[in-house]
């Protein structure tokens, strides 16, 4: 076999059998070899419209399946386009292997067409492993190391393959000086810290009277263990955004998301606790955690570089979240004093009433929160929900009630606009039997979503369950940044940069022979969700929402209030902004009254 054929064979032996990519002459030999694998039924290929989508899909594949994601692109511009999605994988700590084409070895250094120094270009995003293959026998250890490092270090790795090498005959190197022979197999490590560390952690947690837990992406498989520990310690559980599906929101002591997009109960939980357990999270915003010295801390993380990074922890346990929590549980004592838990549950119950009141507040024409509030109880079992960056992430974080068995994710550390729809495609490819819903703002939809809808139209008929719904909040505004400028910079809306064109998203769906639904009145929302969830094909559900409904933070600081007041003299939509903000504040403080 040639080098490209061997490459695909070796990737399959590692279990990587779905590739997201786009062709090009810099990867011509790779494309030809891939076609043979597709024809033989050994590899599933998802052809994207833009290489950035391939990398986003590979990142999402890793997040939703726990496996290594795989993407590839041609040389030059194709490889450059992969970068954003690879950074998404890097910042959210998931394993992705990227195969990049390159110009012929014979012309490297000659300023040849599409010749880009990919080693230098990718040295940051591929810092764990990046290699250019220059000799056929090198391909074996290049693939072996790329997959193993991506899997075990949860990071993107990169293999660059010059096009004149791709169709050369492959042969293993000899057993001789200057050659290396790698292999395939599981990496077996100790996933549980030693007993002394567990005992120290247990003693600290047992001594606490007000225990707060923060669960992140590393705790997504630790649902039962988190629940048992919360029951033992009478604790509340807040969730980092990537940990939204770690525990179901129906539990009365789950306070929801933490941070600027989070909830007031999560803010209060962190600011009033005396003991803090952080599991599987590198949560970035220290101002939303307990104040240093306020609480004694225990942290569990598989990555030692995350330990005591955001909060000065007293006990740091490096280990797998599930295994470590299981080992910790027998050492914990059940707390009989439950006043802390009762306070948490009361605040959570009140908060859900506040969210309902906010969602039902009148807006022009539709309150975006209501779109999510009506969606939440209608979500099918085991649904997968993706979200994009922007104000839509606020409503995803707060108003959506996740139940056990569901999956949910978005671009976390990178917070890249345009990731929601490629995430949804990757979820659907990995779990074709599940209903997938992508929650998009119109800015993200115009950036990448319209592109990805073509990919959806290409593949949807092969899915066991055809339901993939793309919700688009059409408010003609880059809304999150608009509100950030008001609240953080004290400036009114900058219409030249923030206003975006209107577009008939529901009609675009029909152009692709998909289903389009338009909602422009609040009374239509419930019926639209029912119609979308019973459709026989993918749907774009376009909701025309009010950009002047504020994504209120869980705690308004004096600085934020001053900045907002400062923005009013330069605000072009002054009356609407004041009206929308007043209604939401009234619903917050008087949730039983109709605003």
mmCIF file of N, CA and C in Angstrom, residues 522-567:
data_model
loop_
_atom_site.group_PDB
_atom_site.id
_atom_site.type_symbol
_atom_site.label_atom_id
_atom_site.label_comp_id
_atom_site.label_asym_id
_atom_site.label_seq_id
_atom_site.Cartn_x
_atom_site.Cartn_y
_atom_site.Cartn_z
ATOM 1 N N UNK A 522 -45.569 35.739 20.395
ATOM 2 C CA UNK A 522 -45.332 34.799 21.504
ATOM 3 C C UNK A 522 -46.316 33.639 21.575
ATOM 4 N N UNK A 523 -47.536 33.853 21.125
ATOM 5 C CA UNK A 523 -48.524 32.767 21.181
ATOM 6 C C UNK A 523 -48.196 31.632 20.215
ATOM 7 N N UNK A 524 -47.277 31.866 19.289
ATOM 8 C CA UNK A 524 -46.913 30.840 18.307
ATOM 9 C C UNK A 524 -45.789 29.919 18.792
ATOM 10 N N UNK A 525 -45.130 30.292 19.878
ATOM 11 C CA UNK A 525 -43.887 29.610 20.250
ATOM 12 C C UNK A 525 -44.122 28.138 20.576
ATOM 13 N N UNK A 526 -45.070 27.853 21.445
ATOM 14 C CA UNK A 526 -45.301 26.467 21.868
ATOM 15 C C UNK A 526 -45.649 25.585 20.673
ATOM 16 N N UNK A 527 -46.567 26.059 19.836
ATOM 17 C CA UNK A 527 -46.954 25.268 18.679
ATOM 18 C C UNK A 527 -45.817 25.067 17.700
ATOM 19 N N UNK A 528 -44.959 26.071 17.569
ATOM 20 C CA UNK A 528 -43.817 25.950 16.668
ATOM 21 C C UNK A 528 -42.855 24.868 17.140
ATOM 22 N N UNK A 529 -42.632 24.800 18.451
ATOM 23 C CA UNK A 529 -41.764 23.732 18.967
ATOM 24 C C UNK A 529 -42.389 22.357 18.722
ATOM 25 N N UNK A 530 -43.670 22.246 18.940
ATOM 26 C CA UNK A 530 -44.333 20.956 18.688
ATOM 27 C C UNK A 530 -44.215 20.560 17.223
ATOM 28 N N UNK A 531 -44.388 21.534 16.339
ATOM 29 C CA UNK A 531 -44.284 21.256 14.912
ATOM 30 C C UNK A 531 -42.862 20.856 14.534
ATOM 31 N N UNK A 532 -41.883 21.553 15.060
ATOM 32 C CA UNK A 532 -40.485 21.258 14.731
ATOM 33 C C UNK A 532 -40.071 19.881 15.229
ATOM 34 N N UNK A 533 -40.522 19.539 16.436
ATOM 35 C CA UNK A 533 -40.123 18.261 17.040
ATOM 36 C C UNK A 533 -40.850 17.068 16.434
ATOM 37 N N UNK A 534 -41.872 17.322 15.621
ATOM 38 C CA UNK A 534 -42.569 16.220 14.947
ATOM 39 C C UNK A 534 -42.285 16.192 13.447
ATOM 40 N N UNK A 535 -41.373 17.041 12.987
ATOM 41 C CA UNK A 535 -41.093 17.134 11.551
ATOM 42 C C UNK A 535 -40.371 15.892 11.049
ATOM 43 N N UNK A 536 -40.498 15.645 9.752
ATOM 44 C CA UNK A 536 -39.871 14.466 9.149
ATOM 45 C C UNK A 536 -38.537 14.808 8.480
ATOM 46 N N UNK A 537 -37.992 15.966 8.809
ATOM 47 C CA UNK A 537 -36.725 16.400 8.231
ATOM 48 C C UNK A 537 -36.148 17.502 9.114
ATOM 49 N N UNK A 538 -34.897 17.900 8.907
ATOM 50 C CA UNK A 538 -34.324 18.999 9.695
ATOM 51 C C UNK A 538 -35.108 20.298 9.511
ATOM 52 N N UNK A 539 -35.040 21.136 10.540
ATOM 53 C CA UNK A 539 -35.861 22.342 10.616
ATOM 54 C C UNK A 539 -34.989 23.544 10.969
ATOM 55 N N UNK A 540 -35.273 24.670 10.346
ATOM 56 C CA UNK A 540 -34.827 25.960 10.883
ATOM 57 C C UNK A 540 -36.043 26.622 11.500
ATOM 58 N N UNK A 541 -35.974 26.834 12.813
ATOM 59 C CA UNK A 541 -37.044 27.524 13.534
ATOM 60 C C UNK A 541 -36.546 28.945 13.790
ATOM 61 N N UNK A 542 -37.100 29.882 13.055
ATOM 62 C CA UNK A 542 -36.675 31.279 13.154
ATOM 63 C C UNK A 542 -37.624 32.036 14.076
ATOM 64 N N UNK A 543 -37.083 32.587 15.147
ATOM 65 C CA UNK A 543 -37.876 33.373 16.089
ATOM 66 C C UNK A 543 -37.398 34.819 16.037
ATOM 67 N N UNK A 544 -38.318 35.723 15.744
ATOM 68 C CA UNK A 544 -37.948 37.142 15.675
ATOM 69 C C UNK A 544 -38.023 37.713 17.086
ATOM 70 N N UNK A 545 -36.856 37.914 17.667
ATOM 71 C CA UNK A 545 -36.784 38.250 19.085
ATOM 72 C C UNK A 545 -36.329 39.691 19.303
ATOM 73 N N UNK A 546 -36.584 40.149 20.509
ATOM 74 C CA UNK A 546 -36.320 41.534 20.902
ATOM 75 C C UNK A 546 -34.866 41.677 21.354
ATOM 76 N N UNK A 547 -34.066 42.524 20.687
ATOM 77 C CA UNK A 547 -32.670 42.690 21.102
ATOM 78 C C UNK A 547 -32.513 43.494 22.387
ATOM 79 N N UNK A 548 -33.584 44.118 22.848
ATOM 80 C CA UNK A 548 -33.477 44.985 24.015
ATOM 81 C C UNK A 548 -33.916 44.318 25.312
ATOM 82 N N UNK A 549 -34.067 42.990 25.285
ATOM 83 C CA UNK A 549 -34.243 42.224 26.518
ATOM 84 C C UNK A 549 -32.849 41.964 27.087
ATOM 85 N N UNK A 550 -32.530 42.494 28.241
ATOM 86 C CA UNK A 550 -31.145 42.420 28.726
ATOM 87 C C UNK A 550 -30.800 41.043 29.285
ATOM 88 N N UNK A 551 -29.612 40.524 28.950
ATOM 89 C CA UNK A 551 -29.128 39.299 29.607
ATOM 90 C C UNK A 551 -28.550 39.664 30.973
ATOM 91 N N UNK A 552 -29.421 39.826 31.945
ATOM 92 C CA UNK A 552 -29.005 40.333 33.255
ATOM 93 C C UNK A 552 -27.990 39.400 33.913
ATOM 94 N N UNK A 553 -26.901 39.949 34.454
ATOM 95 C CA UNK A 553 -25.969 39.107 35.205
ATOM 96 C C UNK A 553 -26.596 38.686 36.523
ATOM 97 N N UNK A 554 -26.069 37.631 37.163
ATOM 98 C CA UNK A 554 -26.668 37.166 38.415
ATOM 99 C C UNK A 554 -26.493 38.149 39.565
ATOM 100 N N UNK A 555 -25.475 38.999 39.450
ATOM 101 C CA UNK A 555 -25.203 39.976 40.500
ATOM 102 C C UNK A 555 -24.730 41.247 39.812
ATOM 103 N N UNK A 556 -25.464 42.332 39.971
ATOM 104 C CA UNK A 556 -25.119 43.586 39.317
ATOM 105 C C UNK A 556 -24.231 44.398 40.244
ATOM 106 N N UNK A 557 -23.000 44.647 39.803
ATOM 107 C CA UNK A 557 -22.067 45.419 40.613
ATOM 108 C C UNK A 557 -22.344 46.907 40.442
ATOM 109 N N UNK A 558 -21.811 47.688 41.377
ATOM 110 C CA UNK A 558 -21.960 49.147 41.289
ATOM 111 C C UNK A 558 -21.299 49.673 40.018
ATOM 112 N N UNK A 559 -20.160 49.088 39.659
ATOM 113 C CA UNK A 559 -19.458 49.504 38.447
ATOM 114 C C UNK A 559 -20.303 49.232 37.202
ATOM 115 N N UNK A 560 -20.968 48.077 37.152
ATOM 116 C CA UNK A 560 -21.825 47.771 36.011
ATOM 117 C C UNK A 560 -23.015 48.724 35.929
ATOM 118 N N UNK A 561 -23.615 49.015 37.082
ATOM 119 C CA UNK A 561 -24.760 49.919 37.106
ATOM 120 C C UNK A 561 -24.359 51.315 36.632
ATOM 121 N N UNK A 562 -23.181 51.791 37.088
ATOM 122 C CA UNK A 562 -22.705 53.103 36.665
ATOM 123 C C UNK A 562 -22.453 53.138 35.161
ATOM 124 N N UNK A 563 -21.810 52.072 34.646
ATOM 125 C CA UNK A 563 -21.513 52.021 33.212
ATOM 126 C C UNK A 563 -22.794 52.030 32.389
ATOM 127 N N UNK A 564 -23.808 51.288 32.851
ATOM 128 C CA UNK A 564 -25.070 51.243 32.110
ATOM 129 C C UNK A 564 -25.715 52.627 32.063
ATOM 130 N N UNK A 565 -25.719 53.325 33.198
ATOM 131 C CA UNK A 565 -26.293 54.670 33.226
ATOM 132 C C UNK A 565 -25.497 55.622 32.335
ATOM 133 N N UNK A 566 -24.180 55.444 32.317
ATOM 134 C CA UNK A 566 -23.329 56.286 31.476
ATOM 135 C C UNK A 566 -23.618 56.076 30.002
ATOM 136 N N UNK A 567 -24.045 54.846 29.636
ATOM 137 C CA UNK A 567 -24.298 54.538 28.223
ATOM 138 C C UNK A 567 -25.572 55.172 27.685
#
